[in-house]
Coordinates of C-alpha atoms in Angstrom, one line a residue:
X1 CA 35.6 -20.7 -5.3
X2 CA 32.4 -21.9 -6.9
X3 CA 31.3 -21.5 -10.5
X4 CA 27.6 -22.2 -9.9
X5 CA 25.1 -20.7 -7.6
X6 CA 21.4 -21.3 -7.0
X7 CA 19.7 -18.3 -5.3
X8 CA 16.1 -18.5 -4.2
X9 CA 14.1 -15.3 -4.0
X10 CA 11.5 -15.4 -1.2
X11 CA 8.8 -13.0 -2.1
X12 CA 6.9 -13.4 1.2
X13 CA 4.1 -11.6 3.1
X14 CA 5.3 -10.9 6.7
X15 CA 3.2 -9.3 9.4
X16 CA 4.7 -6.4 11.2
X17 CA 5.6 -7.4 14.8
X18 CA 4.7 -11.1 14.4
X19 CA 8.1 -12.5 15.0
X20 CA 7.0 -16.1 15.5
X21 CA 4.6 -16.0 12.4
X22 CA 7.4 -14.4 10.3
X23 CA 9.9 -17.0 11.5
X24 CA 7.6 -19.8 10.4
X25 CA 7.1 -18.1 7.0
X26 CA 10.9 -17.9 6.6
X27 CA 11.5 -21.5 7.6
X28 CA 8.7 -22.7 5.2
X29 CA 10.3 -20.7 2.4
X30 CA 13.7 -22.1 3.2
X31 CA 12.3 -25.7 3.1
X32 CA 10.9 -25.0 -0.3
X33 CA 14.2 -23.5 -1.5
X34 CA 16.0 -26.6 -0.1
X35 CA 13.9 -28.8 -2.4
X36 CA 15.3 -26.8 -5.3
X37 CA 18.9 -27.3 -3.9
X38 CA 19.3 -23.5 -3.3
X39 CA 22.6 -22.3 -1.9
X40 CA 21.1 -19.1 -0.6
X41 CA 17.7 -17.7 -0.1
X42 CA 17.2 -14.0 -0.1
X43 CA 14.3 -12.3 1.8
X44 CA 12.9 -8.7 1.5
X45 CA 13.9 -5.8 3.6
X46 CA 13.2 -6.2 7.3
X47 CA 11.4 -9.5 6.6
X48 CA 12.0 -10.6 10.2
X49 CA 10.1 -7.7 11.7
X50 CA 7.9 -6.9 8.8
X51 CA 8.0 -3.5 7.0
X52 CA 7.6 -0.8 7.9
X53 CA 7.9 -1.4 11.6
X54 CA 7.7 2.4 12.5
X55 CA 8.1 3.1 16.2
X56 CA 8.0 -0.6 17.0
X57 CA 11.8 -0.6 16.5
X58 CA 12.2 1.9 19.3
X59 CA 10.9 -0.7 21.7
X60 CA 13.8 -2.4 23.4
X61 CA 11.8 -5.5 24.3
X62 CA 10.9 -5.9 20.6
X63 CA 14.5 -5.6 19.6
X64 CA 15.5 -8.2 22.2
X65 CA 12.9 -10.6 20.8
X66 CA 13.9 -9.9 17.2
X67 CA 17.6 -10.7 18.0
X68 CA 16.6 -13.9 19.8
X69 CA 14.5 -15.0 16.9
X70 CA 17.4 -14.3 14.5
X71 CA 19.6 -16.4 16.6
X72 CA 17.2 -19.4 16.3
X73 CA 17.1 -18.9 12.6
X74 CA 20.9 -18.9 12.4
X75 CA 21.0 -22.1 14.4
X76 CA 18.6 -23.7 11.9
X77 CA 21.1 -23.2 9.1
X78 CA 23.4 -25.8 10.7
X79 CA 21.7 -28.6 8.7
X80 CA 23.6 -28.1 5.4
X81 CA 20.7 -26.4 3.7
X82 CA 20.4 -22.9 2.2
X83 CA 21.9 -19.9 3.9
X84 CA 19.6 -17.0 4.7
X85 CA 20.1 -13.4 3.7
X86 CA 17.5 -11.7 5.8
X87 CA 16.5 -8.2 6.9
X88 CA 16.0 -7.2 10.5
X89 CA 16.4 -4.3 12.9
X90 CA 19.8 -4.7 14.5
X91 CA 21.5 -2.9 17.4
X92 CA 25.2 -1.9 17.6
X93 CA 25.7 -3.4 21.0
X94 CA 24.9 -6.9 19.9
X95 CA 28.2 -8.6 19.2
X96 CA 29.8 -5.1 19.7
X97 CA 33.3 -5.0 18.4
X98 CA 33.0 -8.2 16.4
X99 CA 34.4 -7.8 12.9
X100 CA 32.2 -8.6 10.0
X101 CA 34.7 -8.7 7.1
X102 CA 36.4 -5.5 8.1
X103 CA 33.4 -3.6 9.4
X104 CA 32.8 -3.5 13.1
X105 CA 29.4 -2.7 14.5
X106 CA 30.9 -0.4 17.1
X107 CA 32.3 1.7 14.2
X108 CA 28.9 2.2 12.5
X109 CA 27.5 4.7 15.0
X110 CA 30.2 7.3 15.4
X111 CA 28.2 10.2 14.1
X112 CA 24.6 9.2 14.9
X113 CA 24.4 7.9 18.5
X114 CA 21.0 8.7 19.9
X115 CA 19.0 6.7 22.4
X116 CA 15.9 7.4 20.4
X117 CA 17.4 5.7 17.4
X118 CA 18.7 2.4 18.8
X119 CA 19.0 0.2 15.7
X120 CA 20.0 -0.1 12.1
X121 CA 18.0 -1.3 9.2
X122 CA 20.2 -4.4 8.6
X123 CA 20.7 -7.5 6.5
X124 CA 22.2 -10.5 8.0
X125 CA 23.8 -13.6 6.4
X126 CA 22.9 -16.7 8.4
X127 CA 24.9 -19.8 7.5
X128 CA 26.3 -22.9 9.0
X129 CA 24.6 -22.2 12.3
X130 CA 25.8 -18.7 13.0
X131 CA 25.4 -15.1 12.0
X132 CA 28.2 -14.8 9.4
X133 CA 27.9 -11.2 8.3
X134 CA 25.9 -8.0 8.9
X135 CA 25.4 -5.2 6.5
X136 CA 23.4 -2.0 7.3
X137 CA 21.4 0.4 5.2
X138 CA 23.3 3.6 4.3
X139 CA 20.7 5.8 2.5
X140 CA 17.7 6.1 4.8
X141 CA 14.6 7.5 2.9
X142 CA 12.8 10.4 4.5
X143 CA 10.1 11.4 2.0
X144 CA 6.6 10.3 1.0
X145 CA 5.5 7.4 3.3
X146 CA 9.1 6.9 4.5
X147 CA 10.6 8.3 7.7
X148 CA 13.4 5.9 8.5
X149 CA 15.7 8.7 9.7
X150 CA 13.3 9.0 12.6
X151 CA 13.8 5.4 13.8
X152 CA 17.0 4.1 12.3
X153 CA 20.6 5.0 12.2
X154 CA 22.5 5.3 8.9
X155 CA 25.4 3.0 8.3
X156 CA 28.5 3.5 6.2
X157 CA 28.8 2.7 2.5
X158 CA 28.7 -1.1 2.2
X159 CA 31.3 -3.6 1.3
X160 CA 30.6 -7.0 -0.3
X161 CA 29.6 -10.1 1.6
X162 CA 31.8 -13.1 0.9
X163 CA 29.5 -16.0 0.4
X164 CA 31.1 -19.4 -0.4
X165 CA 33.7 -17.7 -2.6
X166 CA 31.2 -15.2 -4.3
X167 CA 31.3 -11.6 -3.3
X168 CA 27.7 -10.3 -3.0
X169 CA 27.0 -6.6 -2.9
X170 CA 23.9 -5.9 -0.8
X171 CA 21.9 -2.7 -1.5
X172 CA 19.1 -2.4 1.0
X173 CA 16.1 -0.8 -0.9
X174 CA 16.9 3.0 -1.0
X175 CA 20.6 2.2 -1.4
X176 CA 19.9 1.0 -5.0
X177 CA 18.0 4.2 -5.9
X178 CA 21.2 6.2 -6.2
X179 CA 24.6 5.3 -7.6
X180 CA 26.8 5.7 -4.5
X181 CA 26.4 2.3 -2.8
X182 CA 26.5 0.4 -6.1
X183 CA 29.7 2.1 -7.2
X184 CA 31.3 1.5 -3.8
X185 CA 30.4 -2.2 -4.0
X186 CA 31.9 -2.4 -7.5
X187 CA 35.1 -0.8 -6.4
X188 CA 35.2 -3.2 -3.4
X189 CA 35.0 -6.2 -5.7
X190 CA 31.3 -7.2 -5.7
X191 CA 30.3 -9.7 -8.4
X192 CA 26.5 -9.7 -8.0
X193 CA 24.3 -6.9 -6.7
X194 CA 21.4 -8.0 -4.4
X195 CA 18.8 -5.6 -3.2
X196 CA 16.2 -6.6 -0.5
X197 CA 13.3 -4.2 -0.8
X198 CA 10.2 -3.0 1.1
X199 CA 8.9 -1.0 -1.9
X200 CA 5.2 -0.1 -1.8
X201 CA 3.0 -0.2 -4.9
X202 CA 1.9 2.9 -6.6
X203 CA 1.0 3.9 -10.1
X204 CA 3.9 3.2 -12.5
X205 CA 6.2 2.1 -9.6
X206 CA 7.3 -1.1 -11.5
X207 CA 8.8 1.0 -14.4
X208 CA 10.5 3.4 -11.9
X209 CA 12.1 0.5 -10.1
X210 CA 13.3 -1.0 -13.4
X211 CA 14.7 2.3 -14.5
X212 CA 16.9 2.6 -11.4
X213 CA 18.0 -1.0 -11.6
X214 CA 19.0 -0.6 -15.2
X215 CA 21.0 2.5 -14.2
X216 CA 22.9 0.5 -11.5
X217 CA 23.7 -2.3 -13.9
X218 CA 24.8 0.2 -16.5
X219 CA 27.1 2.0 -14.0
X220 CA 28.7 -1.2 -12.6
X221 CA 28.4 -3.8 -15.3
X222 CA 27.2 -6.2 -12.6
X223 CA 24.0 -8.4 -12.6
X224 CA 21.2 -7.1 -10.3
X225 CA 18.7 -8.9 -8.1
X226 CA 15.7 -7.1 -6.6
X227 CA 13.6 -9.0 -4.1
X228 CA 10.5 -7.2 -2.8
X229 CA 7.9 -7.8 -0.1
X230 CA 4.3 -8.6 -1.0
X231 CA 1.2 -7.9 1.1
X232 CA -0.8 -5.1 2.8
X233 CA 0.4 -3.2 5.9
X234 CA -2.0 -0.6 7.1
X235 CA -2.3 1.9 4.2
X236 CA 0.6 0.4 2.2
X237 CA 0.4 -2.5 -0.2
X238 CA 3.5 -4.2 -1.5
X239 CA 3.3 -5.8 -4.9
X240 CA 6.3 -8.1 -5.0
X241 CA 7.3 -8.0 -8.7
X242 CA 10.8 -9.1 -7.9
X243 CA 13.2 -9.4 -10.8
X244 CA 16.8 -10.3 -11.9
X245 CA 18.7 -8.3 -14.6
X246 CA 21.8 -9.7 -16.2
X247 CA 24.8 -7.5 -16.8
X248 CA 23.6 -6.9 -20.4
X249 CA 20.4 -5.4 -18.8
X250 CA 18.2 -8.3 -20.0
X251 CA 15.5 -9.6 -17.7
X252 CA 16.3 -13.1 -16.5
X253 CA 13.5 -13.4 -14.0
X254 CA 10.4 -11.5 -13.1
X255 CA 8.3 -12.9 -10.3
X256 CA 4.5 -12.5 -10.1
X257 CA 2.9 -9.4 -8.7
X258 CA 0.6 -9.2 -5.7
X259 CA 1.2 -12.8 -4.4
X260 CA 3.7 -14.7 -2.4
X261 CA 6.1 -16.7 -4.4
X262 CA 9.5 -18.5 -4.2
X263 CA 11.5 -18.0 -7.3
X264 CA 14.6 -20.2 -8.1
X265 CA 17.4 -18.5 -10.0
X266 CA 20.4 -20.4 -11.4
X267 CA 23.7 -18.7 -11.9
X268 CA 26.9 -19.6 -13.8
X269 CA 30.3 -17.9 -13.6
X270 CA 31.8 -17.0 -17.0
X271 CA 35.0 -15.3 -18.0
X272 CA 33.3 -11.9 -18.0
X273 CA 31.2 -12.4 -14.8
X274 CA 28.1 -14.1 -13.5
X275 CA 25.1 -14.9 -15.7
X276 CA 21.6 -15.8 -14.5
X277 CA 19.7 -18.4 -16.5
X278 CA 16.4 -17.2 -17.9
X279 CA 13.5 -18.7 -15.8
X280 CA 10.0 -17.4 -15.2
X281 CA 9.1 -14.0 -16.5
X282 CA 5.7 -12.8 -15.4
X283 CA 4.7 -9.4 -16.9
X284 CA 3.4 -7.1 -14.2
X285 CA -0.2 -5.8 -14.5
X286 CA -0.8 -2.1 -15.1
X287 CA -3.7 0.3 -15.2
X288 CA -7.0 -0.8 -13.7
X289 CA -5.8 -4.4 -13.4
X290 CA -3.0 -3.4 -11.1
X291 CA -5.1 -1.0 -9.1
X292 CA -7.8 -3.6 -8.6
X293 CA -5.4 -6.3 -7.4
X294 CA -3.7 -3.8 -5.1
X295 CA -7.0 -2.9 -3.5
X296 CA -7.9 -6.6 -3.0
X297 CA -4.6 -7.4 -1.4
X298 CA -4.6 -4.3 0.8
X299 CA -8.1 -5.0 2.1
X300 CA -7.6 -8.7 2.5
X301 CA -4.5 -8.3 4.7
X302 CA -5.9 -5.4 6.7
X303 CA -8.9 -7.6 7.6
X304 CA -7.1 -10.9 8.1
X305 CA -4.0 -9.5 9.9
X306 CA -6.2 -7.5 12.3
X307 CA -8.4 -10.6 12.8
X308 CA -11.8 -9.1 11.9
X309 CA -14.5 -11.7 11.1
X310 CA -15.5 -9.9 8.0
X311 CA -16.7 -6.5 6.7
X312 CA -19.9 -4.6 6.6
X313 CA -20.7 -1.8 4.2
X314 CA -23.6 0.4 3.0
X315 CA -24.7 -0.7 -0.5
X316 CA -26.5 2.3 -2.1
X317 CA -26.9 1.2 -5.6
X318 CA -24.1 3.5 -6.7
X319 CA -20.8 2.6 -8.3
X320 CA -18.5 3.3 -5.3
X321 CA -20.3 1.0 -2.9
X322 CA -20.7 -1.7 -5.7
X323 CA -17.0 -1.7 -6.4
X324 CA -16.2 -1.9 -2.7
X325 CA -18.5 -4.9 -2.4
X326 CA -16.8 -6.6 -5.4
X327 CA -13.3 -5.9 -4.0
X328 CA -14.4 -7.2 -0.6
X329 CA -15.8 -10.5 -2.0
X330 CA -12.7 -11.0 -4.1
X331 CA -10.6 -10.4 -1.0
X332 CA -12.5 -12.3 1.6
X333 CA -15.2 -14.4 0.1
X334 CA -18.9 -13.8 0.0
X335 CA -19.6 -15.3 3.4
X336 CA -17.5 -12.6 5.1
X337 CA -19.2 -9.6 3.4
X338 CA -22.5 -8.1 4.7
X339 CA -24.2 -5.3 2.9
X340 CA -26.9 -2.9 4.2
X341 CA -29.3 -0.9 2.0
X342 CA -30.6 2.1 3.9
X343 CA -33.3 3.8 1.9
X344 CA -34.7 7.2 2.6
X345 CA -37.7 8.9 0.9
X346 CA -35.3 10.2 -1.7
X347 CA -33.9 6.7 -2.7
X348 CA -34.9 5.8 -6.2
X349 CA -36.4 2.5 -7.3
X350 CA -33.4 2.1 -9.6
X351 CA -31.0 2.3 -6.6
X352 CA -33.0 -0.3 -4.7
X353 CA -33.0 -2.7 -7.7
X354 CA -29.3 -2.1 -8.5
X355 CA -28.2 -2.8 -4.9
X356 CA -30.1 -6.0 -5.0
X357 CA -28.5 -7.0 -8.3
X358 CA -25.0 -6.4 -7.0
X359 CA -25.7 -8.4 -3.9
X360 CA -27.2 -11.3 -6.0
X361 CA -24.2 -11.3 -8.4
X362 CA -21.8 -11.4 -5.5
X363 CA -23.9 -13.8 -3.4
X364 CA -23.7 -11.6 -0.3
X365 CA -26.1 -10.9 2.5
X366 CA -28.1 -7.8 1.9
X367 CA -30.4 -6.3 4.6
X368 CA -32.6 -3.3 4.2
X369 CA -33.0 -0.8 7.1
X370 CA -34.9 2.4 6.4
X371 CA -33.5 5.6 7.8
X372 CA -36.9 7.4 7.6
X373 CA -37.7 6.8 11.3
X374 CA -34.4 8.3 12.2
X375 CA -35.0 11.3 9.9
X376 CA -38.4 11.9 11.5
X377 CA -36.9 11.6 15.0
X378 CA -34.2 14.1 14.2
X379 CA -36.8 16.5 12.7
X380 CA -38.9 16.3 15.8
X381 CA -35.9 16.6 18.2
X382 CA -34.4 19.6 16.4
X383 CA -37.7 21.3 15.4
X384 CA -37.6 23.9 18.1
X385 CA -33.9 24.7 17.6
X386 CA -34.2 24.9 13.8
X387 CA -37.4 27.0 14.0
X388 CA -37.4 29.7 11.3
X389 CA -34.5 28.2 9.4
X390 CA -35.1 26.7 5.9
X391 CA -34.0 23.1 5.1
X392 CA -30.4 23.0 3.8
X393 CA -27.3 20.8 3.8
X394 CA -27.8 20.2 7.5
X395 CA -30.8 17.9 6.9
X396 CA -28.8 16.1 4.1
X397 CA -25.9 15.5 6.4
X398 CA -28.3 14.1 9.1
X399 CA -29.4 11.5 6.6
X400 CA -25.8 10.4 6.0
X401 CA -25.1 10.4 9.8
X402 CA -28.2 8.3 10.4
X403 CA -26.7 5.8 8.0
X404 CA -23.3 6.0 9.7
X405 CA -24.8 5.4 13.1
X406 CA -26.7 2.4 11.8
X407 CA -23.7 0.8 10.2
X408 CA -21.5 1.5 13.3
X409 CA -24.1 -0.1 15.6
X410 CA -24.1 -3.2 13.5
X411 CA -20.4 -3.3 13.4
X412 CA -20.2 -2.9 17.2
X413 CA -22.8 -5.6 17.7
X414 CA -21.5 -8.2 15.4
X415 CA -17.7 -7.4 15.1
X416 CA -17.5 -6.8 11.3
X417 CA -15.3 -4.0 10.3
X418 CA -17.2 -1.1 8.7
X419 CA -15.9 -0.1 5.2
X420 CA -16.1 3.5 4.1
X421 CA -16.9 3.6 0.4
X422 CA -15.9 7.2 -0.6
X423 CA -13.3 7.8 -3.3
X424 CA -10.4 10.2 -3.6
X425 CA -12.2 12.7 -5.7
X426 CA -14.9 13.2 -3.1
X427 CA -12.4 13.3 -0.2
X428 CA -10.3 15.8 -2.0
X429 CA -13.1 18.4 -2.2
X430 CA -14.9 17.5 1.0
X431 CA -17.9 15.9 -0.7
X432 CA -18.3 13.6 2.3
X433 CA -20.0 13.9 5.7
X434 CA -18.0 13.6 8.9
X435 CA -19.5 10.9 11.1
X436 CA -21.7 9.9 8.2
X437 CA -20.4 8.3 5.0
X438 CA -16.9 8.8 6.4
X439 CA -17.5 6.4 9.2
X440 CA -15.5 3.2 9.0
X441 CA -12.4 1.3 10.0
X442 CA -11.0 1.2 6.4
X443 CA -11.6 3.3 3.3
X444 CA -10.8 0.9 0.4
X445 CA -11.2 3.6 -2.3
X446 CA -9.6 6.4 -0.3
X447 CA -6.8 6.9 -2.9
X448 CA -8.8 6.0 -6.0
X449 CA -10.1 8.9 -8.2
X450 CA -13.6 8.6 -9.5
X451 CA -12.5 7.9 -13.1
X452 CA -10.4 5.1 -11.8
X453 CA -13.4 3.8 -10.0
X454 CA -15.1 3.5 -13.4
X455 CA -12.1 1.9 -15.0
X456 CA -11.7 -0.7 -12.2
X457 CA -15.4 -1.5 -12.4
X458 CA -15.2 -2.1 -16.1
X459 CA -12.1 -4.2 -15.7
X460 CA -13.6 -6.4 -13.0
X461 CA -16.7 -7.0 -15.1
X462 CA -14.5 -8.4 -17.9
X463 CA -11.8 -10.1 -15.8
X464 CA -11.2 -12.3 -12.8
X465 CA -8.4 -11.2 -10.5
X466 CA -5.9 -14.0 -9.8
X467 CA -6.7 -15.4 -6.4
X468 CA -10.0 -13.6 -6.3
X469 CA -12.7 -15.3 -4.3
X470 CA -15.7 -13.8 -6.1
X471 CA -17.7 -15.0 -9.1
X472 CA -16.5 -14.8 -12.7
X473 CA -18.3 -12.6 -15.1
X474 CA -19.9 -9.2 -14.5
X475 CA -20.5 -8.3 -10.9
X476 CA -21.5 -4.6 -11.3
X477 CA -24.7 -4.0 -13.3
X478 CA -24.2 -1.9 -16.4
X479 CA -26.8 0.7 -15.1
X480 CA -24.7 1.2 -12.0
X481 CA -21.8 2.2 -14.2
X482 CA -23.7 4.3 -16.7
X483 CA -26.1 6.3 -14.5
X484 CA -25.2 9.8 -13.2
X485 CA -23.6 9.7 -9.7
X486 CA -25.9 10.9 -6.9
X487 CA -25.9 11.0 -3.1
X488 CA -29.8 10.9 -3.2
X489 CA -30.1 13.2 -0.2
X490 CA -32.7 15.5 -1.9
X491 CA -35.0 15.2 -4.9
X492 CA -33.3 14.8 -8.3
X493 CA -29.8 15.4 -6.8
X494 CA -26.7 14.7 -8.9
X495 CA -23.0 15.0 -8.0
X496 CA -22.5 17.5 -10.8
X497 CA -24.9 19.9 -9.1
X498 CA -22.1 20.6 -6.7
X499 CA -19.0 19.4 -8.5
X500 CA -17.4 19.8 -12.0
X501 CA -17.8 16.7 -14.2
X502 CA -15.5 14.0 -12.8
X503 CA -13.1 13.8 -15.9
X504 CA -12.4 17.5 -15.4
X505 CA -12.3 17.4 -11.6
X506 CA -9.9 14.4 -11.5
X507 CA -7.5 16.1 -13.9
X508 CA -7.4 19.3 -11.9
X509 CA -7.1 17.4 -8.6
X510 CA -4.2 15.3 -10.1
X511 CA -2.4 18.5 -11.0
X512 CA -2.8 20.0 -7.5
X513 CA -2.2 16.8 -5.5
X514 CA 0.3 14.6 -7.4
X515 CA 2.1 17.3 -9.3
X516 CA 1.9 20.1 -6.6
X517 CA 0.9 22.5 -9.5
X518 CA -0.2 26.1 -8.8
X519 CA -3.4 27.6 -10.1
X520 CA -1.7 29.5 -12.9
X521 CA -0.1 26.3 -14.4
X522 CA -3.4 24.4 -14.1
X523 CA -5.3 27.1 -15.9
X524 CA -2.5 27.1 -18.6
X525 CA -3.4 23.4 -19.3
X526 CA -6.7 24.7 -20.6
X527 CA -9.1 24.4 -17.6
X528 CA -11.6 27.2 -16.8
X529 CA -10.1 29.6 -14.3
X530 CA -13.2 29.8 -12.2
X531 CA -13.5 26.1 -11.9
X532 CA -9.8 25.7 -11.0
X533 CA -10.1 28.4 -8.3
X534 CA -13.2 26.7 -6.9
X535 CA -11.6 23.3 -6.8
X536 CA -8.5 24.6 -5.1
X537 CA -10.7 26.3 -2.5
X538 CA -12.6 23.1 -1.8
X539 CA -9.4 21.1 -1.6
X540 CA -7.9 23.4 1.0
X541 CA -11.1 23.7 3.1
X542 CA -11.5 19.9 3.3
X543 CA -8.2 19.2 5.1
X544 CA -9.9 19.0 8.5
X545 CA -12.2 16.3 7.2
X546 CA -9.3 14.2 5.7
X547 CA -7.5 14.3 9.0
X548 CA -10.4 12.4 10.5
X549 CA -10.9 9.9 7.7
X550 CA -10.1 6.2 8.2
X551 CA -7.0 4.6 6.6
X552 CA -7.1 3.2 3.1
X553 CA -5.0 1.6 0.4
X554 CA -2.3 3.9 -1.1
X555 CA -2.1 3.5 -4.9
X556 CA -1.1 7.0 -6.1
X557 CA 2.1 9.0 -5.8
X558 CA 0.6 11.1 -3.1
X559 CA -2.1 9.7 -0.9
X560 CA -3.8 11.8 1.8
X561 CA -2.5 11.2 5.3
X562 CA 1.0 9.6 5.0
X563 CA 2.0 11.5 1.9
X564 CA 0.3 14.8 1.6
X565 CA 0.3 16.6 5.0
X566 CA -1.1 20.2 4.6
X567 CA -1.8 22.3 7.7
X568 CA -5.5 22.6 8.6
X569 CA -5.0 26.1 9.8
X570 CA -3.5 27.7 6.7
X571 CA -3.6 31.4 5.8
X572 CA -1.9 31.1 2.4
X573 CA -4.2 31.9 -0.5
X574 CA -2.8 31.4 -3.9
X575 CA -3.5 34.1 -6.6
X576 CA -4.8 33.1 -10.0
X577 CA -3.6 34.4 -13.4

């Protein structure tokens, strides 16, 4: 039995499916932990495969390769260095019947055998050259962005892992959000609770995690370790922000947010249990600072992990495209960002000047391609078909589509991924053009309300994000932030010609989307009934557009696509007060 323990927390950024790349990340983290004389290094949930692997874990060849890679990692621990506590998808027929401290893998699947769900979400202890112990996730989340019940099998309530005389209670992510597994581990003799996580970022998520962790510590009287993944994966971004709570609920360690990091924690056994020494404690960002850093990380990983040479975007002189350009430069560097200004006869001199100022401040390439020839060509081509019909939104949409075609042509020709620059407020009410400004491979502001666009722009002008590759100081001209938003598709057009003021619109949308409120309850908050009814109508009618929108970084409780899935064909009409 030992009275001292050094546990390294490996807050790493794996890539889903990249087993060799992830293996190298794991070995590099282990080498760093070895320099700190760690006894054990703990990795996030499913660090071997990357999280979330989705239907990849239904592929038997992938599971074969994962298990082979785990075997090589186990062999690497035969050098006397740190043991690995690592997450991976794991099938029951590997080492079937072999006892892992009283639990047999063959006993884990008595009630859930199904060929379409071949594996468990597991954590494996690799030490002294072998796979010492396997524990599997009990509580599979099946809400919001999670659908683990679709691809994994649920395991039994866990028992502790005996590691060099210390009984470690492993709670895999969702297992720590409710008391059952923690209490079971306490009753089974666990001394330290360790929770490998794949917990995506969203507004106020850090405080929610801490609340659940404090509850588990309070119920068990045991110290608690939460190790979380960092990085972007499709629409999700993981913020890390791993931490350690002692049994008195005090914070011993808090790792940085939104970046990879290896944290060393030092533990001592006392008469009343284990105590972690206080080490680094990095306060997590909040508000616009957290949103901005989440967007930078999400975009950076989407571009880099998918091996795009850079991004291209339309720079209109408005705040949305200016913020997208700033995020892109902070994520990728100015040499990988290409902006196109596409004026029409309705484009103002201010917009042309503002776009140029943004490009100059960010030091990015800016080309100007007029869409007026395309507008004239469409007018001529459709003149006979449109004969007798007045100009309306059709001609406005053609302008947007001419821009979309132009940007997609450049993207196809040169390989840069096209960024869509629309925000959540616009997408909520359908203030966007299919095959026009909705064109793109990634929508960086897809889950960012308009008022948060303003907040992020103000924040970036006064702050430099950690690890950002752009210039310091202001990057979005004050006039871009202060002027009235406009699509400039007709003379003197303003967004508020068609929409309520954004502070009101965003509040109503938040009630409908994040809170699932009904019309009556929203009106009771003090909003005009006619406006509420109109916003709800627009929200419902725009579902078909949102289904065709590109992916984008999720930062709110309910993002369109993975979270909020309303039927397009929907006959329900809610009555007002």
